[in-house]
Amino acid sequence: MFTTKLVLPSEQPSKLLGKERITLRQQQDRALEADVKSVLYYRAWINAKTNNLFDSTRILGIVAAAKGAENYLPYTIPKIIQQISEIGMMADIVIGLNNGFECSTVINGFTLLPDVQVIHLYTGEKVANNIPAIIFDNSMCKGKPYCINNINPQQSRHRIFVVHQKEGQYAAGKIRVLGDIYGSLLLESINNEWIPPAILMTFDAESQFLVDQRYSIIDSDSNGLKLIIRKLQKHQEIDILGTRNKFAVYQKSIVNGIEVLLPNLSEKLPPLQWFVDITHGRVNGIQYKPGGGTFGKTDAMVSLLLVISEKYPGIRCEDTQLSVLAKYAGFIGDIFIDVISMNRTPSLTDMTMDQPPKKAWIEQMYRWLASTYGLKLLYGEHNVNMFASDGFPWFIVTNPVAFIKMVMGNEKIQLYIVIKKLRFLIIAFLISRQISTRSRKNPDVLQGSAAKAFW
């Protein structure tokens, strides 16, 4: 199995490096610089191994799944395969079943899809939270590590690789199963002459890629994936292209006789999720490329996620960290605001199972802020705030006309509606202050034995 030793930056930004006394800001910059060097090293290694040759006929998709994913995958996986087929390409989709999670009925259903091959893979023991487990093609985890093979274009077949991650002390968490996929399956396959697809997409179990141009009515049958792939193909200089995040409350529906959860775009969003919706990709401070929908050159995407999963097993905002590293690595990227990726949010009335119960939508945003604040401690707010800022949105003052257009979307500008939405905005800001204060007291630990990456 291919391995490489990377020099890790200090886990505590407040420590001294050797005998040199440096400021916190300098140490944060050095941590970022070290990670950027690691990313560029991996990208150079991938290009050397592949001789800069990538498969332009296929798209590689990566998704991590845990309990609850069975409510989305029966719809989203066939839908993504259909969208890829519509542009005349084939899919290699890797589904990582995290920490012993299984959804056999769902996976068995994929075998009934036309022109789809399902390949089951299994991880061995995960010996540490930042070491990728070896992946095999048998549940006994014996023999040589599995490598993805090059497929003959004439076969014209989609492939779904189901990685069954063994339950274990170090396995729980999205980033942990992604670490096994990127650091074991993909790296080992590239090391053994696999020519990967030229484009890699990250998505979540509930992700749907739809078109939303100029605040139009969103068509659930539109093919946003087609738009973003065509843009990448037309503009070869782009390394990474994120979709625009679109929150939605999901509801039960029946599709082809199967009960699934689908977005209900008519249900009112909670205040903070609504604010992120209207501003994501349009203003500084909310420019992260979402884990539920980012596309890019495979060498760039793999190199970024390899470093993140290998060095930061406690990260829960890997999409924000990817955005930061990509910028400082010099990767060319943007957010394609005409394409949205659906992201589930709890409704205004949903409560957690905690004692006492808490509002689920507030806890969703708290988890995100606690993770991003952990990232800010590592790299410094001055390096992260462009992508994920919890400060006052000054663009409301500096460019009020543009903001009013964001707020209104495709609704007619009427005074009572404007007042109602501005009131909603004030509520969002006040609650965000409370959540931000709480998250700063309890930031995520990104490295070491104390790092937790649970969903």
CSV table of C-alpha atoms in Angstrom, one decimal:
chain,number,residue,atom,x,y,z
A,1,MET,CA,0.0,0.0,0.0
A,2,PHE,CA,1.3,3.4,-0.9
A,3,THR,CA,2.2,5.6,2.1
A,4,THR,CA,3.9,8.9,2.6
A,5,LYS,CA,5.1,10.6,5.7
A,6,LEU,CA,4.0,14.2,6.0
A,7,VAL,CA,5.3,16.7,8.5
A,8,LEU,CA,2.4,17.7,10.7
A,9,PRO,CA,2.1,21.3,12.0
A,10,SER,CA,1.7,21.8,15.7
A,11,GLU,CA,-1.6,20.6,17.0
A,12,GLN,CA,-1.8,23.6,19.4
A,13,PRO,CA,-1.3,27.0,17.6
A,14,SER,CA,-0.2,28.5,21.0
A,15,LYS,CA,2.9,26.3,21.3
A,16,LEU,CA,6.4,27.5,20.3
A,17,LEU,CA,8.1,26.0,17.3
A,18,GLY,CA,11.6,25.1,18.5
A,19,LYS,CA,13.4,28.0,20.1
A,20,GLU,CA,11.8,30.6,17.9
A,21,ARG,CA,9.2,32.6,19.5
A,22,ILE,CA,6.5,33.5,17.0
A,23,THR,CA,3.1,35.1,17.0
A,24,LEU,CA,-0.1,33.1,16.9
A,25,ARG,CA,-0.9,34.5,13.4
A,26,GLN,CA,2.5,33.4,12.1
A,27,GLN,CA,2.0,29.9,13.4
A,28,GLN,CA,-1.4,29.7,11.8
A,29,ASP,CA,0.1,30.9,8.5
A,30,ARG,CA,2.8,28.2,8.9
A,31,ALA,CA,0.2,25.5,9.5
A,32,LEU,CA,-1.7,26.5,6.4
A,33,GLU,CA,1.6,26.7,4.4
A,34,ALA,CA,2.6,23.2,5.5
A,35,ASP,CA,-0.8,21.8,4.4
A,36,VAL,CA,-0.7,23.6,1.1
A,37,LYS,CA,2.8,22.0,0.5
A,38,SER,CA,1.3,18.6,1.2
A,39,VAL,CA,-1.6,19.2,-1.2
A,40,LEU,CA,0.8,20.2,-4.0
A,41,TYR,CA,3.0,17.2,-3.3
A,42,TYR,CA,0.1,14.8,-3.7
A,43,ARG,CA,-1.1,16.5,-6.8
A,44,ALA,CA,2.3,16.2,-8.4
A,45,TRP,CA,2.5,12.6,-7.3
A,46,ILE,CA,-0.9,11.8,-8.9
A,47,ASN,CA,0.0,13.5,-12.1
A,48,ALA,CA,3.4,11.7,-12.3
A,49,LYS,CA,1.6,8.3,-11.6
A,50,THR,CA,-1.0,8.9,-14.3
A,51,ASN,CA,1.3,10.6,-16.7
A,52,ASN,CA,-1.4,13.4,-16.7
A,53,LEU,CA,-3.8,11.0,-18.4
A,54,PHE,CA,-7.4,10.9,-17.1
A,55,ASP,CA,-10.6,9.2,-18.3
A,56,SER,CA,-12.8,11.8,-20.0
A,57,THR,CA,-15.7,9.4,-20.5
A,58,ARG,CA,-16.5,8.8,-16.8
A,59,ILE,CA,-17.3,10.9,-13.7
A,60,LEU,CA,-16.1,9.8,-10.2
A,61,GLY,CA,-18.6,10.5,-7.4
A,62,ILE,CA,-17.8,10.1,-3.7
A,63,VAL,CA,-20.4,10.0,-0.9
A,64,ALA,CA,-20.2,9.0,2.8
A,65,ALA,CA,-23.3,7.5,4.3
A,66,ALA,CA,-24.5,6.8,7.8
A,67,LYS,CA,-27.8,6.0,9.6
A,68,GLY,CA,-30.6,7.8,7.8
A,69,ALA,CA,-29.0,7.7,4.4
A,70,GLU,CA,-31.3,4.9,3.4
A,71,ASN,CA,-34.0,7.5,3.2
A,72,TYR,CA,-32.3,9.4,0.4
A,73,LEU,CA,-30.0,7.0,-1.6
A,74,PRO,CA,-32.8,5.1,-3.3
A,75,TYR,CA,-33.7,8.3,-5.1
A,76,THR,CA,-30.5,10.3,-5.3
A,77,ILE,CA,-28.1,7.6,-6.7
A,78,PRO,CA,-30.4,6.6,-9.6
A,79,LYS,CA,-31.0,10.3,-10.3
A,80,ILE,CA,-27.3,11.1,-10.4
A,81,ILE,CA,-26.7,8.2,-12.7
A,82,GLN,CA,-29.5,9.3,-14.9
A,83,GLN,CA,-28.1,12.9,-15.1
A,84,ILE,CA,-24.7,11.5,-16.0
A,85,SER,CA,-26.1,9.3,-18.7
A,86,GLU,CA,-28.0,12.3,-20.2
A,87,ILE,CA,-24.6,13.9,-21.0
A,88,GLY,CA,-23.3,10.7,-22.6
A,89,MET,CA,-20.9,9.7,-19.8
A,90,MET,CA,-20.5,6.9,-17.3
A,91,ALA,CA,-20.4,7.0,-13.5
A,92,ASP,CA,-18.0,5.5,-11.0
A,93,ILE,CA,-19.7,6.1,-7.7
A,94,VAL,CA,-18.1,5.2,-4.4
A,95,ILE,CA,-20.5,4.9,-1.4
A,96,GLY,CA,-18.7,4.7,2.0
A,97,LEU,CA,-20.9,3.1,4.6
A,98,ASN,CA,-19.5,4.5,7.8
A,99,ASN,CA,-18.7,2.6,10.9
A,100,GLY,CA,-20.7,-0.6,10.3
A,101,PHE,CA,-23.8,1.1,8.9
A,102,GLU,CA,-25.6,-1.1,6.4
A,103,CYS,CA,-28.6,-0.6,4.1
A,104,SER,CA,-28.7,-3.9,2.2
A,105,THR,CA,-32.2,-3.4,0.7
A,106,VAL,CA,-31.1,-0.1,-0.8
A,107,ILE,CA,-27.9,-1.5,-2.2
A,108,ASN,CA,-29.6,-4.6,-3.6
A,109,GLY,CA,-32.0,-2.2,-5.4
A,110,PHE,CA,-29.1,-0.7,-7.3
A,111,THR,CA,-28.3,-4.0,-8.9
A,112,LEU,CA,-31.7,-3.8,-10.7
A,113,LEU,CA,-30.7,-0.5,-12.4
A,114,PRO,CA,-29.9,-0.9,-16.1
A,115,ASP,CA,-26.2,-0.9,-17.1
A,116,VAL,CA,-25.1,-0.8,-13.5
A,117,GLN,CA,-22.5,-3.0,-11.8
A,118,VAL,CA,-22.4,-3.1,-8.0
A,119,ILE,CA,-19.0,-4.0,-6.4
A,120,HIS,CA,-18.8,-4.7,-2.7
A,121,LEU,CA,-15.6,-3.7,-0.9
A,122,TYR,CA,-14.7,-4.1,2.8
A,123,THR,CA,-12.3,-2.3,5.1
A,124,GLY,CA,-9.9,-4.0,7.5
A,125,GLU,CA,-9.3,-2.7,11.0
A,126,LYS,CA,-8.8,1.0,11.3
A,127,VAL,CA,-5.8,1.2,13.7
A,128,ALA,CA,-5.9,5.0,14.3
A,129,ASN,CA,-8.3,7.9,13.5
A,130,ASN,CA,-5.9,9.3,10.9
A,131,ILE,CA,-4.7,6.1,9.2
A,132,PRO,CA,-6.7,4.8,6.3
A,133,ALA,CA,-7.9,1.2,6.6
A,134,ILE,CA,-6.9,-1.2,3.9
A,135,ILE,CA,-9.7,-2.1,1.5
A,136,PHE,CA,-10.4,-5.6,0.2
A,137,ASP,CA,-12.8,-7.2,-2.2
A,138,ASN,CA,-13.9,-9.8,0.4
A,139,SER,CA,-15.5,-9.6,3.8
A,140,MET,CA,-12.7,-11.7,5.3
A,141,CYS,CA,-10.3,-8.9,4.4
A,142,LYS,CA,-7.7,-11.3,3.1
A,143,GLY,CA,-5.4,-11.1,0.1
A,144,LYS,CA,-4.1,-8.1,-1.7
A,145,PRO,CA,-5.7,-4.6,-1.2
A,146,TYR,CA,-8.4,-4.0,-3.8
A,147,CYS,CA,-7.6,-1.7,-6.8
A,148,ILE,CA,-10.1,-0.2,-9.2
A,149,ASN,CA,-9.5,-1.4,-12.7
A,150,ASN,CA,-9.6,0.5,-15.9
A,151,ILE,CA,-12.8,-0.2,-17.8
A,152,ASN,CA,-13.0,-0.5,-21.6
A,153,PRO,CA,-15.1,2.4,-22.9
A,154,GLN,CA,-17.0,0.0,-25.2
A,155,GLN,CA,-18.4,-1.6,-22.0
A,156,SER,CA,-20.4,1.5,-21.3
A,157,ARG,CA,-21.3,0.5,-17.8
A,158,HIS,CA,-21.9,2.5,-14.6
A,159,ARG,CA,-20.1,1.2,-11.5
A,160,ILE,CA,-21.2,1.6,-7.9
A,161,PHE,CA,-18.4,0.7,-5.4
A,162,VAL,CA,-19.9,0.0,-1.9
A,163,VAL,CA,-17.3,0.3,0.8
A,164,HIS,CA,-18.4,-1.4,4.0
A,165,GLN,CA,-16.4,0.2,6.7
A,166,LYS,CA,-15.8,-2.0,9.7
A,167,GLU,CA,-17.2,-0.7,12.9
A,168,GLY,CA,-14.4,0.3,15.3
A,169,GLN,CA,-13.0,2.7,17.9
A,170,TYR,CA,-11.6,5.0,15.2
A,171,ALA,CA,-14.2,4.7,12.5
A,172,ALA,CA,-17.1,6.9,13.5
A,173,GLY,CA,-17.4,10.0,11.4
A,174,LYS,CA,-17.8,11.2,7.9
A,175,ILE,CA,-14.1,12.2,7.5
A,176,ARG,CA,-13.0,8.8,8.7
A,177,VAL,CA,-14.7,6.8,5.9
A,178,LEU,CA,-13.7,9.5,3.4
A,179,GLY,CA,-10.1,8.9,4.7
A,180,ASP,CA,-10.4,5.2,3.8
A,181,ILE,CA,-11.8,6.0,0.4
A,182,TYR,CA,-9.2,8.7,-0.6
A,183,GLY,CA,-6.2,7.4,1.3
A,184,SER,CA,-6.6,3.7,0.6
A,185,LEU,CA,-8.9,2.9,-2.3
A,186,LEU,CA,-8.2,5.8,-4.6
A,187,LEU,CA,-4.5,6.2,-3.7
A,188,GLU,CA,-3.7,2.5,-4.0
A,189,SER,CA,-5.6,2.2,-7.3
A,190,ILE,CA,-3.7,5.2,-8.8
A,191,ASN,CA,-0.5,3.7,-7.5
A,192,ASN,CA,-1.4,0.5,-9.5
A,193,GLU,CA,-2.0,2.2,-12.9
A,194,TRP,CA,-5.7,3.0,-12.6
A,195,ILE,CA,-6.5,5.9,-14.9
A,196,PRO,CA,-9.2,7.8,-12.9
A,197,PRO,CA,-12.0,9.9,-14.3
A,198,ALA,CA,-11.0,13.4,-15.1
A,199,ILE,CA,-13.8,14.9,-13.0
A,200,LEU,CA,-14.6,14.1,-9.4
A,201,MET,CA,-17.7,15.2,-7.6
A,202,THR,CA,-18.4,15.1,-3.9
A,203,PHE,CA,-22.0,14.8,-2.7
A,204,ASP,CA,-24.1,13.9,0.3
A,205,ALA,CA,-26.8,11.2,0.6
A,206,GLU,CA,-29.6,13.8,0.1
A,207,SER,CA,-27.9,15.8,-2.7
A,208,GLN,CA,-29.8,16.7,-5.8
A,209,PHE,CA,-28.3,18.9,-8.6
A,210,LEU,CA,-30.8,21.2,-10.1
A,211,VAL,CA,-30.8,24.4,-12.2
A,212,ASP,CA,-31.7,27.7,-10.5
A,213,GLN,CA,-30.9,30.6,-12.9
A,214,ARG,CA,-31.8,34.2,-11.9
A,215,TYR,CA,-34.2,33.2,-9.1
A,216,SER,CA,-36.3,31.1,-11.4
A,217,ILE,CA,-38.7,28.5,-10.2
A,218,ILE,CA,-36.7,25.4,-9.4
A,219,ASP,CA,-37.6,22.5,-11.6
A,220,SER,CA,-37.0,19.2,-9.8
A,221,ASP,CA,-36.5,17.5,-13.2
A,222,SER,CA,-33.8,19.9,-14.3
A,223,ASN,CA,-30.2,18.6,-14.8
A,224,GLY,CA,-27.9,20.9,-12.9
A,225,LEU,CA,-25.1,18.3,-13.1
A,226,LYS,CA,-25.1,18.7,-16.8
A,227,LEU,CA,-24.6,22.4,-16.6
A,228,ILE,CA,-21.7,22.2,-14.2
A,229,ILE,CA,-19.9,19.4,-16.1
A,230,ARG,CA,-20.2,21.3,-19.3
A,231,LYS,CA,-18.8,24.4,-17.7
A,232,LEU,CA,-15.8,22.4,-16.5
A,233,GLN,CA,-15.3,20.9,-19.9
A,234,LYS,CA,-15.5,24.2,-21.6
A,235,HIS,CA,-13.2,26.0,-19.2
A,236,GLN,CA,-10.3,23.7,-18.7
A,237,GLU,CA,-8.5,26.2,-16.5
A,238,ILE,CA,-11.0,25.7,-13.7
A,239,ASP,CA,-9.7,23.3,-11.0
A,240,ILE,CA,-12.7,23.3,-8.6
A,241,LEU,CA,-16.3,24.4,-9.1
A,242,GLY,CA,-18.8,24.4,-6.2
A,243,THR,CA,-22.5,24.4,-6.5
A,244,ARG,CA,-24.7,26.9,-4.6
A,245,ASN,CA,-26.1,25.5,-1.4
A,246,LYS,CA,-29.9,25.2,-1.2
A,247,PHE,CA,-31.4,24.2,2.1
A,248,ALA,CA,-34.8,22.5,2.2
A,249,VAL,CA,-37.0,20.7,4.6
A,250,TYR,CA,-37.5,17.2,3.4
A,251,GLN,CA,-40.8,15.2,3.5
A,252,LYS,CA,-41.8,11.6,3.0
A,253,SER,CA,-42.7,10.6,-0.6
A,254,ILE,CA,-43.1,7.5,-2.6
A,255,VAL,CA,-41.0,7.0,-5.7
A,256,ASN,CA,-41.3,3.8,-7.7
A,257,GLY,CA,-43.0,2.1,-4.7
A,258,ILE,CA,-40.1,3.1,-2.3
A,259,GLU,CA,-40.6,5.5,0.6
A,260,VAL,CA,-37.9,8.2,0.4
A,261,LEU,CA,-37.4,11.8,1.8
A,262,LEU,CA,-37.5,14.5,-0.9
A,263,PRO,CA,-37.2,18.3,-0.5
A,264,ASN,CA,-40.3,20.3,0.0
A,265,LEU,CA,-39.4,23.7,-1.5
A,266,SER,CA,-42.6,25.3,-0.4
A,267,GLU,CA,-41.9,24.9,3.4
A,268,LYS,CA,-40.5,27.9,5.2
A,269,LEU,CA,-36.8,27.6,6.2
A,270,PRO,CA,-35.4,28.5,9.6
A,271,PRO,CA,-33.9,32.0,9.7
A,272,LEU,CA,-30.2,31.1,9.6
A,273,GLN,CA,-30.5,28.5,6.9
A,274,TRP,CA,-32.6,31.0,4.9
A,275,PHE,CA,-29.8,33.6,5.2
A,276,VAL,CA,-27.1,31.1,4.0
A,277,ASP,CA,-29.4,30.2,1.1
A,278,ILE,CA,-29.7,33.7,-0.3
A,279,THR,CA,-26.1,34.7,0.3
A,280,HIS,CA,-24.0,31.6,-0.4
A,281,GLY,CA,-21.6,32.1,-3.3
A,282,ARG,CA,-22.7,35.7,-3.7
A,283,VAL,CA,-20.9,37.5,-0.9
A,284,ASN,CA,-17.6,37.3,0.9
A,285,GLY,CA,-17.8,35.3,4.1
A,286,ILE,CA,-20.0,32.6,2.6
A,287,GLN,CA,-17.9,31.3,-0.2
A,288,TYR,CA,-17.2,27.7,0.8
A,289,LYS,CA,-17.6,25.0,-1.8
A,290,PRO,CA,-20.1,22.6,-0.3
A,291,GLY,CA,-19.3,19.0,0.5
A,292,GLY,CA,-22.8,18.2,-0.8
A,293,GLY,CA,-21.9,19.4,-4.3
A,294,THR,CA,-18.4,20.3,-5.4
A,295,PHE,CA,-16.9,19.2,-8.8
A,296,GLY,CA,-13.3,19.5,-9.9
A,297,LYS,CA,-10.3,18.0,-11.5
A,298,THR,CA,-9.7,14.6,-9.9
A,299,ASP,CA,-6.0,15.3,-9.2
A,300,ALA,CA,-6.9,18.5,-7.3
A,301,MET,CA,-9.9,17.1,-5.4
A,302,VAL,CA,-8.1,13.9,-4.3
A,303,SER,CA,-5.0,15.8,-3.2
A,304,LEU,CA,-7.0,18.2,-1.1
A,305,LEU,CA,-9.2,15.5,0.6
A,306,LEU,CA,-6.2,13.2,1.1
A,307,VAL,CA,-4.4,15.8,3.2
A,308,ILE,CA,-7.6,16.8,5.1
A,309,SER,CA,-8.6,13.3,6.0
A,310,GLU,CA,-5.0,12.2,6.9
A,311,LYS,CA,-4.1,15.2,9.1
A,312,TYR,CA,-7.4,16.3,10.6
A,313,PRO,CA,-9.6,13.3,11.7
A,314,GLY,CA,-11.7,15.6,13.8
A,315,ILE,CA,-12.8,17.9,11.0
A,316,ARG,CA,-16.5,18.2,10.3
A,317,CYS,CA,-16.4,21.1,7.9
A,318,GLU,CA,-14.1,19.5,5.4
A,319,ASP,CA,-15.7,21.5,2.6
A,320,THR,CA,-14.6,24.8,4.2
A,321,GLN,CA,-11.1,23.5,4.8
A,322,LEU,CA,-11.0,22.3,1.2
A,323,SER,CA,-12.0,25.8,0.0
A,324,VAL,CA,-9.3,27.4,2.1
A,325,LEU,CA,-6.6,25.0,1.0
A,326,ALA,CA,-7.6,25.3,-2.7
A,327,LYS,CA,-7.3,29.0,-2.6
A,328,TYR,CA,-3.9,29.1,-1.0
A,329,ALA,CA,-2.6,26.3,-3.2
A,330,GLY,CA,-3.4,28.5,-6.2
A,331,PHE,CA,-6.2,26.3,-7.6
A,332,ILE,CA,-8.6,28.1,-9.8
A,333,GLY,CA,-12.1,27.8,-8.6
A,334,ASP,CA,-15.5,29.4,-8.1
A,335,ILE,CA,-19.1,28.8,-7.1
A,336,PHE,CA,-21.5,28.2,-10.0
A,337,ILE,CA,-24.5,30.0,-8.7
A,338,ASP,CA,-26.8,28.7,-11.5
A,339,VAL,CA,-26.6,25.2,-10.1
A,340,ILE,CA,-27.8,24.3,-6.7
A,341,SER,CA,-27.2,21.2,-4.5
A,342,MET,CA,-30.0,20.3,-2.1
A,343,ASN,CA,-29.1,20.2,1.6
A,344,ARG,CA,-31.5,19.0,4.2
A,345,THR,CA,-32.4,21.2,7.2
A,346,PRO,CA,-34.7,20.5,10.1
A,347,SER,CA,-38.0,22.3,10.1
A,348,LEU,CA,-38.7,25.2,12.5
A,349,THR,CA,-40.5,22.8,14.8
A,350,ASP,CA,-38.1,19.8,14.8
A,351,MET,CA,-36.5,19.0,18.1
A,352,THR,CA,-33.4,17.0,19.0
A,353,MET,CA,-33.4,13.9,21.2
A,354,ASP,CA,-31.3,15.7,23.9
A,355,GLN,CA,-32.5,16.2,27.4
A,356,PRO,CA,-33.8,18.7,27.5
A,357,PRO,CA,-34.7,18.8,23.8
A,358,LYS,CA,-33.2,21.6,21.6
A,359,LYS,CA,-34.3,23.2,18.4
A,360,ALA,CA,-32.8,21.0,15.7
A,361,TRP,CA,-32.2,23.8,13.2
A,362,ILE,CA,-30.1,25.7,15.8
A,363,GLU,CA,-28.1,22.6,16.6
A,364,GLN,CA,-27.4,22.1,12.9
A,365,MET,CA,-25.9,25.5,12.6
A,366,TYR,CA,-24.0,25.2,15.9
A,367,ARG,CA,-22.2,22.0,14.7
A,368,TRP,CA,-21.1,23.9,11.6
A,369,LEU,CA,-19.9,26.9,13.5
A,370,ALA,CA,-18.1,24.8,16.1
A,371,SER,CA,-16.3,23.1,13.3
A,372,THR,CA,-15.4,26.2,11.4
A,373,TYR,CA,-14.1,27.9,14.6
A,374,GLY,CA,-11.8,24.9,15.1
A,375,LEU,CA,-10.5,25.5,11.6
A,376,LYS,CA,-10.1,29.2,12.4
A,377,LEU,CA,-7.9,28.4,15.4
A,378,LEU,CA,-5.8,26.2,13.1
A,379,TYR,CA,-5.4,28.6,10.1
A,380,GLY,CA,-6.4,31.9,11.6
A,381,GLU,CA,-9.6,33.8,11.0
A,382,HIS,CA,-7.8,36.1,8.5
A,383,ASN,CA,-7.3,33.0,6.3
A,384,VAL,CA,-10.8,31.5,6.8
A,385,ASN,CA,-13.3,34.3,7.1
A,386,MET,CA,-13.7,34.8,3.3
A,387,PHE,CA,-15.3,31.3,3.2
A,388,ALA,CA,-17.0,31.1,6.5
A,389,SER,CA,-17.5,34.2,8.6
A,390,ASP,CA,-19.8,34.7,11.5
A,391,GLY,CA,-19.3,38.4,11.6
A,392,PHE,CA,-21.8,41.1,10.8
A,393,PRO,CA,-22.8,41.0,7.0
A,394,TRP,CA,-21.6,44.5,6.1
A,395,PHE,CA,-22.6,44.0,2.5
A,396,ILE,CA,-26.2,44.7,3.7
A,397,VAL,CA,-25.1,48.3,4.4
A,398,THR,CA,-22.6,48.7,1.5
A,399,ASN,CA,-24.8,47.3,-1.2
A,400,PRO,CA,-28.5,47.4,0.0
A,401,VAL,CA,-30.0,47.2,-3.5
A,402,ALA,CA,-28.3,43.9,-4.3
A,403,PHE,CA,-29.2,42.5,-0.9
A,404,ILE,CA,-32.8,43.4,-1.3
A,405,LYS,CA,-32.8,41.5,-4.6
A,406,MET,CA,-31.3,38.5,-2.8
A,407,VAL,CA,-33.9,38.7,-0.1
A,408,MET,CA,-36.8,38.9,-2.5
A,409,GLY,CA,-35.7,36.3,-5.0
A,410,ASN,CA,-38.4,35.8,-7.5
A,411,GLU,CA,-41.1,37.6,-5.4
A,412,LYS,CA,-42.4,41.0,-6.2
A,413,ILE,CA,-40.9,43.8,-4.2
A,414,GLN,CA,-43.7,45.0,-1.9
A,415,LEU,CA,-43.1,47.0,1.3
A,416,TYR,CA,-44.8,44.6,3.7
A,417,ILE,CA,-42.9,41.6,2.3
A,418,VAL,CA,-39.6,43.5,2.6
A,419,ILE,CA,-40.4,44.4,6.2
A,420,LYS,CA,-41.3,40.8,7.0
A,421,LYS,CA,-38.1,39.5,5.5
A,422,LEU,CA,-35.9,42.1,7.2
A,423,ARG,CA,-37.5,41.1,10.5
A,424,PHE,CA,-36.6,37.5,9.7
A,425,LEU,CA,-33.0,38.7,9.0
A,426,ILE,CA,-32.8,40.4,12.4
A,427,ILE,CA,-33.9,37.2,14.1
A,428,ALA,CA,-31.3,35.3,12.2
A,429,PHE,CA,-28.5,37.6,13.2
A,430,LEU,CA,-29.4,37.7,16.9
A,431,ILE,CA,-29.6,33.9,17.0
A,432,SER,CA,-26.3,33.6,15.1
A,433,ARG,CA,-24.6,35.7,17.8
A,434,GLN,CA,-25.8,33.3,20.5
A,435,ILE,CA,-24.6,30.3,18.5
A,436,SER,CA,-21.3,31.9,17.6
A,437,THR,CA,-20.5,32.6,21.3
A,438,ARG,CA,-21.4,29.1,22.2
A,439,SER,CA,-19.3,27.6,19.4
A,440,ARG,CA,-16.2,29.6,20.4
A,441,LYS,CA,-16.4,28.1,23.8
A,442,ASN,CA,-16.5,24.6,22.4
A,443,PRO,CA,-14.6,24.5,19.1
A,444,ASP,CA,-14.0,21.1,17.5
A,445,VAL,CA,-10.7,19.4,18.2
A,446,LEU,CA,-9.2,18.6,14.8
A,447,GLN,CA,-6.2,16.4,15.7
A,448,GLY,CA,-5.1,13.9,18.2
A,449,SER,CA,-6.8,11.3,20.3
A,450,ALA,CA,-9.5,13.8,21.5
A,451,ALA,CA,-10.6,14.5,17.9
A,452,LYS,CA,-14.3,13.5,17.3
A,453,ALA,CA,-15.8,13.5,13.8
A,454,PHE,CA,-19.3,12.1,14.5
A,455,TRP,CA,-22.1,13.1,12.2
